Coordinates of C-alpha atoms in Angstrom, one line a residue:
X1090 CA 15.8 -6.9 17.8
X1091 CA 18.4 -4.7 16.2
X1092 CA 17.1 -5.4 12.7
X1093 CA 13.6 -4.2 13.7
X1094 CA 14.6 -0.6 13.7
X1095 CA 16.9 -0.6 10.8
X1096 CA 16.4 2.5 8.7
X1097 CA 14.0 4.1 11.1
X1098 CA 14.2 7.0 13.5
X1099 CA 14.8 5.8 17.1
X1100 CA 11.6 5.8 19.2
X1101 CA 11.3 8.3 22.0
X1102 CA 12.8 7.3 25.3
X1103 CA 10.1 5.1 26.9
X1104 CA 9.6 1.4 27.7
X1105 CA 7.2 -0.8 25.7
X1106 CA 5.1 -1.1 28.8
X1107 CA 4.0 2.5 28.5
X1108 CA 1.9 1.6 25.5
X1109 CA -1.7 0.4 26.2
X1110 CA -1.5 -2.6 24.0
X1111 CA 2.0 -3.7 25.0
X1112 CA 2.0 -7.5 25.3
X1113 CA -0.8 -8.0 22.8
X1114 CA 0.1 -10.1 19.8
X1115 CA -1.8 -9.5 16.5
X1116 CA -1.6 -11.6 13.3
X1117 CA -2.5 -9.5 10.2
X1118 CA -3.7 -11.5 7.2
X1119 CA -4.8 -9.4 4.3
X1120 CA -3.8 -6.6 2.0
X1121 CA -4.5 -3.0 0.9
X1122 CA -6.6 -0.9 3.2
X1123 CA -9.3 -2.1 5.6
X1124 CA -7.5 -4.9 7.4
X1125 CA -4.0 -3.3 7.4
X1126 CA -5.4 0.0 8.7
X1127 CA -7.0 -1.9 11.5
X1128 CA -3.7 -3.6 12.2
X1129 CA -1.9 -0.3 11.9
X1130 CA -3.9 1.3 14.7
X1131 CA -3.2 -1.6 17.0
X1132 CA 0.5 -1.4 16.3
X1133 CA 0.5 2.3 16.9
X1134 CA -0.6 1.7 20.5
X1135 CA 1.9 -1.0 21.3
X1136 CA 0.6 -4.3 19.9
X1137 CA 3.1 -6.6 18.3
X1138 CA 1.6 -6.9 14.8
X1139 CA 3.0 -9.6 12.5
X1140 CA 1.9 -8.9 8.9
X1141 CA 1.9 -11.9 6.5
X1142 CA 2.9 -10.9 3.0
X1143 CA 3.4 -13.0 -0.2
X1144 CA 7.0 -13.5 -1.1
X1145 CA 8.2 -11.5 -4.0
X1146 CA 5.8 -8.6 -4.2
X1147 CA 4.2 -8.3 -0.8
X1148 CA 1.1 -6.2 -0.1
X1149 CA 0.0 -4.4 -3.3
X1150 CA -0.2 -1.1 -1.4
X1151 CA 3.6 -1.1 -1.5
X1152 CA 3.2 0.0 -5.1
X1153 CA 0.3 2.4 -4.8
X1154 CA 0.4 6.1 -5.5
X1155 CA 3.6 8.1 -5.0
X1156 CA 6.7 5.9 -4.7
X1157 CA 10.2 6.3 -3.3
X1158 CA 12.8 3.8 -4.6
X1159 CA 9.9 1.6 -5.8
X1160 CA 8.0 1.6 -2.5
X1161 CA 4.9 3.6 -1.8
X1162 CA 5.2 6.6 0.6
X1163 CA 1.8 5.4 1.9
X1164 CA 3.4 2.2 3.1
X1165 CA 5.5 4.2 5.6
X1166 CA 2.3 5.0 7.4
X1167 CA 0.1 2.0 6.8
X1168 CA 2.7 -0.5 8.0
X1169 CA 4.5 1.5 10.7
X1170 CA 5.4 -0.5 13.8
X1171 CA 4.5 -3.8 12.0
X1172 CA 6.7 -6.8 11.5
X1173 CA 6.8 -8.2 7.9
X1174 CA 6.9 -12.0 7.5
X1175 CA 6.7 -13.4 4.0
X1176 CA 4.8 -16.7 3.7
X1177 CA 3.8 -18.7 0.6
X1178 CA 0.3 -19.6 1.7
X1179 CA 0.0 -22.1 -1.2
X1180 CA 2.7 -24.2 0.5
X1181 CA 1.5 -26.4 3.5
X1182 CA 4.6 -25.3 5.4
X1183 CA 3.7 -21.6 5.0
X1184 CA 0.1 -22.3 6.2
X1185 CA 1.6 -24.3 9.2
X1186 CA 3.6 -21.2 10.2
X1187 CA 0.5 -19.0 9.9
X1188 CA -1.6 -21.4 12.0
X1189 CA 1.0 -21.5 14.7
X1190 CA 1.1 -17.7 14.8
X1191 CA -2.7 -17.6 14.8
X1192 CA -3.0 -19.9 17.8
X1193 CA -0.5 -17.7 19.7
X1194 CA -2.1 -14.4 18.8
X1195 CA -4.4 -12.4 20.9
X1196 CA -6.1 -11.0 17.9
X1197 CA -6.2 -12.1 14.2
X1198 CA -7.1 -9.4 11.6
X1199 CA -8.1 -10.5 8.1
X1200 CA -9.8 -9.1 5.1
X1201 CA -9.9 -11.9 2.5
X1202 CA -13.1 -12.9 0.9
X1203 CA -15.2 -15.2 3.1
X1204 CA -14.0 -18.8 2.7
X1205 CA -10.4 -18.2 1.9
X1206 CA -9.1 -18.7 5.5
X1207 CA -11.3 -21.8 5.8
X1208 CA -9.5 -23.3 2.8
X1209 CA -6.2 -22.7 4.6
X1210 CA -7.6 -24.2 7.8
X1211 CA -7.3 -20.8 9.4
X1212 CA -11.1 -20.0 9.7
X1213 CA -12.5 -18.8 13.0
X1214 CA -14.4 -22.0 13.8
X1215 CA -11.4 -24.1 12.9
X1216 CA -9.1 -22.1 15.2
X1217 CA -11.7 -21.8 18.0
X1218 CA -11.7 -25.6 18.4
X1219 CA -8.0 -25.4 19.3
X1220 CA -8.1 -22.1 21.1
X1221 CA -11.5 -21.0 22.5
X1222 CA -10.0 -17.6 23.3
X1223 CA -9.4 -16.8 19.7
X1224 CA -10.4 -13.3 18.6
X1225 CA -10.7 -12.8 14.9
X1226 CA -11.6 -9.5 13.2
X1227 CA -13.0 -10.3 9.8
X1228 CA -13.4 -7.3 7.4
X1229 CA -15.1 -7.9 4.1
X1230 CA -17.3 -6.1 1.6
X1231 CA -20.6 -7.7 2.8
X1232 CA -19.9 -9.7 5.9
X1233 CA -19.6 -13.4 6.6
X1234 CA -23.3 -14.2 5.9
X1235 CA -26.0 -13.3 3.5
X1236 CA -26.5 -13.7 -0.3
X1237 CA -23.7 -11.3 -1.2
X1238 CA -21.0 -12.6 1.1
X1239 CA -19.0 -14.2 -1.6
X1240 CA -18.9 -11.2 -3.9
X1241 CA -15.9 -8.9 -4.1
X1242 CA -16.5 -5.8 -2.1
X1243 CA -14.1 -2.9 -2.3
X1244 CA -14.6 0.3 -0.3
X1245 CA -16.2 2.1 -3.2
X1246 CA -18.9 -0.5 -3.3
X1247 CA -19.4 -0.3 0.5
X1248 CA -19.7 3.5 0.2
X1249 CA -22.3 3.2 -2.5
X1250 CA -24.4 0.4 -0.9
X1251 CA -24.1 2.0 2.6
X1252 CA -25.7 5.3 1.5
X1253 CA -22.7 7.7 1.5
X1254 CA -22.3 8.1 -2.3
X1255 CA -26.0 8.7 -2.8
X1256 CA -25.9 11.9 -0.6
X1257 CA -22.5 13.1 -1.8
X1258 CA -22.3 15.7 -4.5
X1259 CA -24.6 18.3 -6.1
X1260 CA -28.3 17.6 -6.8
X1261 CA -28.0 18.2 -10.6
X1262 CA -25.0 15.9 -11.1
X1263 CA -24.2 12.2 -10.5
X1264 CA -22.9 11.2 -7.0
X1265 CA -19.2 11.8 -6.3
X1266 CA -16.7 10.0 -4.0
X1267 CA -14.8 11.4 -1.1
X1268 CA -11.2 11.9 -2.1
X1269 CA -9.9 9.2 0.2
X1270 CA -10.8 5.5 0.8
X1271 CA -13.3 6.4 3.5
X1272 CA -15.3 3.1 3.3
X1273 CA -12.2 1.0 4.0
X1274 CA -11.0 3.3 6.7
X1275 CA -14.3 3.5 8.5
X1276 CA -14.5 -0.3 8.4
X1277 CA -11.0 -0.5 9.9
X1278 CA -12.1 1.7 12.8
X1279 CA -15.1 -0.5 13.4
X1280 CA -12.6 -3.4 13.4
X1281 CA -10.5 -1.8 16.1
X1282 CA -13.5 -1.0 18.2
X1283 CA -14.7 -4.6 17.9
X1284 CA -11.3 -6.0 18.7
X1285 CA -11.1 -3.9 21.9
X1286 CA -14.6 -5.0 23.0
X1287 CA -13.8 -8.6 22.3
X1288 CA -10.4 -8.4 24.1
X1289 CA -12.2 -6.9 27.1
X1290 CA -14.7 -9.7 27.1
X1291 CA -12.0 -12.4 26.8
X1292 CA -10.1 -10.9 29.7
X1293 CA -13.0 -10.7 32.0
X1294 CA -14.0 -14.3 31.2
X1295 CA -10.7 -15.9 32.0
X1296 CA -8.0 -14.3 29.9
X1297 CA -5.9 -15.4 27.0
X1298 CA -5.8 -19.1 27.8
X1299 CA -9.2 -19.6 29.5
X1300 CA -11.4 -16.8 28.3
X1301 CA -14.1 -16.6 25.6
X1302 CA -13.0 -15.3 22.3
X1303 CA -15.3 -14.3 19.5
X1304 CA -15.5 -13.3 15.8
X1305 CA -15.8 -9.6 15.0
X1306 CA -17.7 -9.5 11.7
X1307 CA -17.2 -6.2 10.0
X1308 CA -18.9 -5.4 6.6
X1309 CA -17.7 -2.4 4.7
X1310 CA -21.2 -1.4 3.6
X1311 CA -22.5 -1.7 7.2
X1312 CA -19.7 0.4 8.6
X1313 CA -20.6 3.2 6.1
X1314 CA -24.3 2.6 6.9
X1315 CA -23.6 3.1 10.6
X1316 CA -22.6 6.8 9.8
X1317 CA -25.8 7.7 8.0
X1318 CA -27.4 9.6 10.9
X1319 CA -31.2 9.8 10.7
X1320 CA -31.6 8.3 7.2
X1321 CA -33.6 5.3 8.2
X1322 CA -36.1 6.9 10.7
X1323 CA -36.7 9.8 8.3
X1324 CA -37.7 7.5 5.5
X1325 CA -39.6 5.0 7.7
X1326 CA -41.6 7.7 9.5
X1327 CA -41.9 10.5 7.0
X1328 CA -41.0 8.9 3.6
X1329 CA -38.1 11.3 3.2
X1330 CA -35.2 10.2 1.0
X1331 CA -32.2 12.4 1.7
X1332 CA -30.8 13.7 -1.5
X1333 CA -27.5 15.4 -2.6
X1334 CA -27.2 19.0 -1.4
X1335 CA -23.7 19.9 -2.6
X1336 CA -21.7 21.7 0.2
X1337 CA -24.7 22.3 2.3
X1338 CA -25.9 20.4 5.4
X1339 CA -29.4 19.4 4.5
X1340 CA -32.2 20.8 6.6
X1341 CA -29.8 22.9 8.8
X1342 CA -29.5 26.5 7.6
X1343 CA -27.1 28.1 7.1
X1344 CA -24.2 25.6 6.9
X1345 CA -22.6 25.6 3.5
X1346 CA -19.4 26.2 1.6
X1347 CA -18.8 29.6 0.0
X1348 CA -16.0 31.2 -2.1
X1349 CA -14.1 34.3 -1.0
X1350 CA -12.9 37.1 -3.2
X1351 CA -9.4 35.5 -3.5
X1352 CA -10.8 32.2 -4.7
X1353 CA -10.5 30.3 -1.4
X1354 CA -13.3 28.1 -0.1
X1355 CA -14.7 28.7 3.4
X1356 CA -17.2 26.7 5.4
X1357 CA -19.6 28.9 7.5
X1358 CA -21.8 27.1 10.0
X1359 CA -24.3 29.8 11.2
X1360 CA -27.1 27.3 11.9
X1361 CA -27.6 27.9 15.6
X1362 CA -30.3 30.5 16.3
X1363 CA -28.1 32.9 18.3
X1364 CA -25.1 32.2 15.9
X1365 CA -27.3 33.1 12.9
X1366 CA -28.1 36.4 14.4
X1367 CA -24.5 37.1 15.1
X1368 CA -23.5 36.1 11.6
X1369 CA -26.0 38.5 10.0
X1370 CA -25.0 41.4 12.2
X1371 CA -21.3 40.7 11.4
X1372 CA -22.3 40.8 7.7
X1373 CA -24.2 44.1 8.2
X1374 CA -27.5 42.4 7.3
X1375 CA -29.5 43.9 10.1
X1376 CA -32.7 43.1 8.1
X1377 CA -32.1 39.4 8.2
X1378 CA -30.8 39.4 11.8
X1379 CA -34.1 41.0 12.9
X1380 CA -36.4 38.9 10.7
X1381 CA -38.7 36.9 13.0
X1382 CA -39.2 34.1 10.5
X1383 CA -35.4 33.5 10.4
X1384 CA -35.1 33.3 14.2
X1385 CA -35.5 29.5 14.1
X1386 CA -34.1 26.8 11.9
X1387 CA -37.4 25.7 10.5
X1388 CA -38.1 29.2 9.2
X1389 CA -34.6 29.5 7.8
X1390 CA -35.0 26.3 5.9
X1391 CA -37.8 27.8 3.9
X1392 CA -35.5 30.6 2.8
X1393 CA -32.3 28.7 2.3
X1394 CA -31.4 30.1 -1.1
X1395 CA -32.0 33.7 0.0
X1396 CA -29.7 33.2 3.1
X1397 CA -27.0 31.4 1.0
X1398 CA -27.0 34.2 -1.6
X1399 CA -26.6 36.8 1.1
X1400 CA -23.6 35.0 2.6
X1401 CA -22.0 34.5 -0.8
X1402 CA -22.5 38.2 -1.6
X1403 CA -20.7 39.1 1.6
X1404 CA -17.9 36.6 0.8
X1405 CA -17.5 38.2 -2.6
X1406 CA -16.2 41.3 -0.9
X1407 CA -13.7 39.6 1.5
X1408 CA -10.5 37.7 1.1
X1409 CA -10.2 34.5 3.2
X1410 CA -8.2 36.0 6.0
X1411 CA -10.4 39.0 6.5
X1412 CA -13.6 36.9 6.3
X1413 CA -12.2 34.5 9.0
X1414 CA -11.2 37.5 11.2
X1415 CA -14.7 39.0 11.0
X1416 CA -16.4 35.7 11.7
X1417 CA -14.1 34.7 14.5
X1418 CA -14.6 38.1 16.2
X1419 CA -18.4 37.4 16.0
X1420 CA -17.9 33.9 17.4
X1421 CA -19.3 32.3 14.3
X1422 CA -18.0 28.8 13.4
X1423 CA -16.1 29.1 10.2
X1424 CA -13.0 27.6 8.6
X1425 CA -11.0 27.5 5.4
X1426 CA -11.1 24.3 3.5
X1427 CA -7.5 23.1 3.9
X1428 CA -5.2 21.4 1.4
X1429 CA -2.3 19.4 2.8
X1430 CA -0.1 22.5 2.1
X1431 CA -2.3 24.5 4.5
X1432 CA -2.2 21.8 7.1
X1433 CA 1.5 21.6 7.3
X1434 CA 2.0 25.2 8.1
X1435 CA -1.1 25.7 10.2
X1436 CA -0.5 26.8 13.9
X1437 CA -3.1 24.5 15.2
X1438 CA -1.7 21.4 13.5
X1439 CA 1.8 22.4 14.6
X1440 CA 0.8 23.2 18.2
X1441 CA -0.9 19.7 18.4
X1442 CA 2.3 18.1 17.0
X1443 CA 0.4 16.5 14.2
X1444 CA 3.5 15.7 12.1
X1445 CA 6.3 13.4 13.0
X1446 CA 9.8 13.6 11.5
X1447 CA 11.4 10.3 10.4
X1448 CA 14.1 9.1 8.0
X1449 CA 14.3 6.4 5.4
X1450 CA 17.2 3.9 5.5
X1451 CA 19.2 6.1 3.2
X1452 CA 18.8 9.1 5.5
X1453 CA 16.2 10.9 3.5
X1454 CA 13.8 12.8 5.8
X1455 CA 10.1 12.1 5.7
X1456 CA 7.2 13.5 7.6
X1457 CA 4.4 11.2 8.7
X1458 CA 1.0 12.1 10.3
X1459 CA 1.1 11.8 14.0
X1460 CA -0.9 9.2 15.8
X1461 CA -4.5 9.8 16.9
X1462 CA -6.3 9.7 19.2
X1463 CA -4.1 11.4 21.8
X1464 CA -4.0 9.5 25.1
X1465 CA -2.8 11.6 28.1
X1466 CA -1.0 8.7 29.9
X1467 CA -0.2 6.1 27.3
X1468 CA 0.0 7.8 23.9
X1469 CA 0.8 5.8 20.8
X1470 CA 4.1 6.3 18.9
X1471 CA 5.9 5.4 15.8
X1472 CA 8.7 3.0 16.6
X1473 CA 9.7 2.3 13.0
X1474 CA 8.3 3.2 9.6
X1475 CA 6.9 0.6 7.2
X1476 CA 9.3 -2.4 7.1
X1477 CA 11.0 -3.9 4.0
X1478 CA 9.5 -7.0 2.6
X1479 CA 10.3 -10.0 4.9
X1480 CA 12.4 -7.8 7.2
X1481 CA 11.4 -9.8 10.2
X1482 CA 11.3 -13.3 8.8
X1483 CA 14.2 -14.7 10.8
X1484 CA 13.1 -13.0 14.0
X1485 CA 9.5 -14.3 13.9
X1486 CA 10.5 -17.8 12.8
X1487 CA 13.2 -18.1 15.5
X1488 CA 10.6 -17.0 18.1
X1489 CA 8.4 -19.9 16.9
X1490 CA 11.3 -22.3 17.4
X1491 CA 12.7 -22.7 13.9
X1492 CA 16.4 -23.3 13.7
X1493 CA 18.6 -21.3 11.3
X1494 CA 19.0 -24.4 9.2
X1495 CA 15.2 -24.8 8.9
X1496 CA 14.8 -21.1 8.1
X1497 CA 17.4 -21.4 5.4
X1498 CA 15.5 -24.4 3.9
X1499 CA 12.2 -22.5 3.9
X1500 CA 13.9 -19.6 2.2
X1501 CA 15.5 -21.8 -0.4
X1502 CA 12.2 -23.5 -1.1
X1503 CA 10.4 -20.2 -1.6
X1504 CA 8.2 -20.7 1.5
X1505 CA 9.3 -17.4 3.0

């Protein structure tokens, strides 16, 4: 195991058994964001995650965004605690290795287009015949069934079809995207939740060798759709189509984004009845605080623009720090809109230890986001940052029973 931690900061003193998923084996088949983010979370809490990558280039995310020595900084996070095994899946010998790993795994995570695994004889139904306890998390744009199942479905498409893009942005402009790959990430979280439910079911029905496995079918658009609050009943019952409202929370007043005198952006959520009154008094607007029509949300909705204009006029006279001090003293929920620069020097982030210090193989220091959620007894931890391509080939293959000679042949033939 010495090569596993090569180039990584040593893990905190603790045994593997302190992690809640210790002993759980995961095979990750897939690239980019949704499937690998799902695998990442399982690895962060102790699962042994073996990630299959194509020889030569590996997961494309290795080359995305900001690079260090040719490898993405994002990779350090997305692949932490994972073992990298290169396999040429076009070669029958590569598929045989993957199938052996799949049959030994507690959970298989994949995000290829429906049908790809079936061509490789790694589909859920194919594996289930050999191991009824198989748990497979399948993440795709549109799910494993339906008329759109074979179409390419990236996170942006899921966000659009699932309803998020339609309500994002300002009413007089086209829809905008959130600044991160939220559709993929939300789908990954659904995958983790589904995996844990399926694992629980397998264990109570007989365990890894005798229990009942199942397929967790996660569609990106459905994962986004699952976040859309009261969208469906509002339309079904009242014919209401929720539209874009900029920085405001529709139908809940006041809850919006405002700009302070020094050009900073601040969110003020004064939408509770008692909170609204405190907000108006803190602003010196006794007239609005005592207005009977504004005592309840339904009355405030009718005068949204007037209230927002009053709050913005008050923000025009305050810098961000003074505005927050006044609002916090009045017990009004408010917060600055943070950049990453703000986060990394913020007392709350620091008190919660939301940054971890690590080092690359060459000794260069690098901070990574800490692991969430925080478990009181068995917290997750970073054991090593994203591995080099094929770093664990020998270790994984030896564990499957391959001799050094056989491994050398596979390497020579381009199978690994």
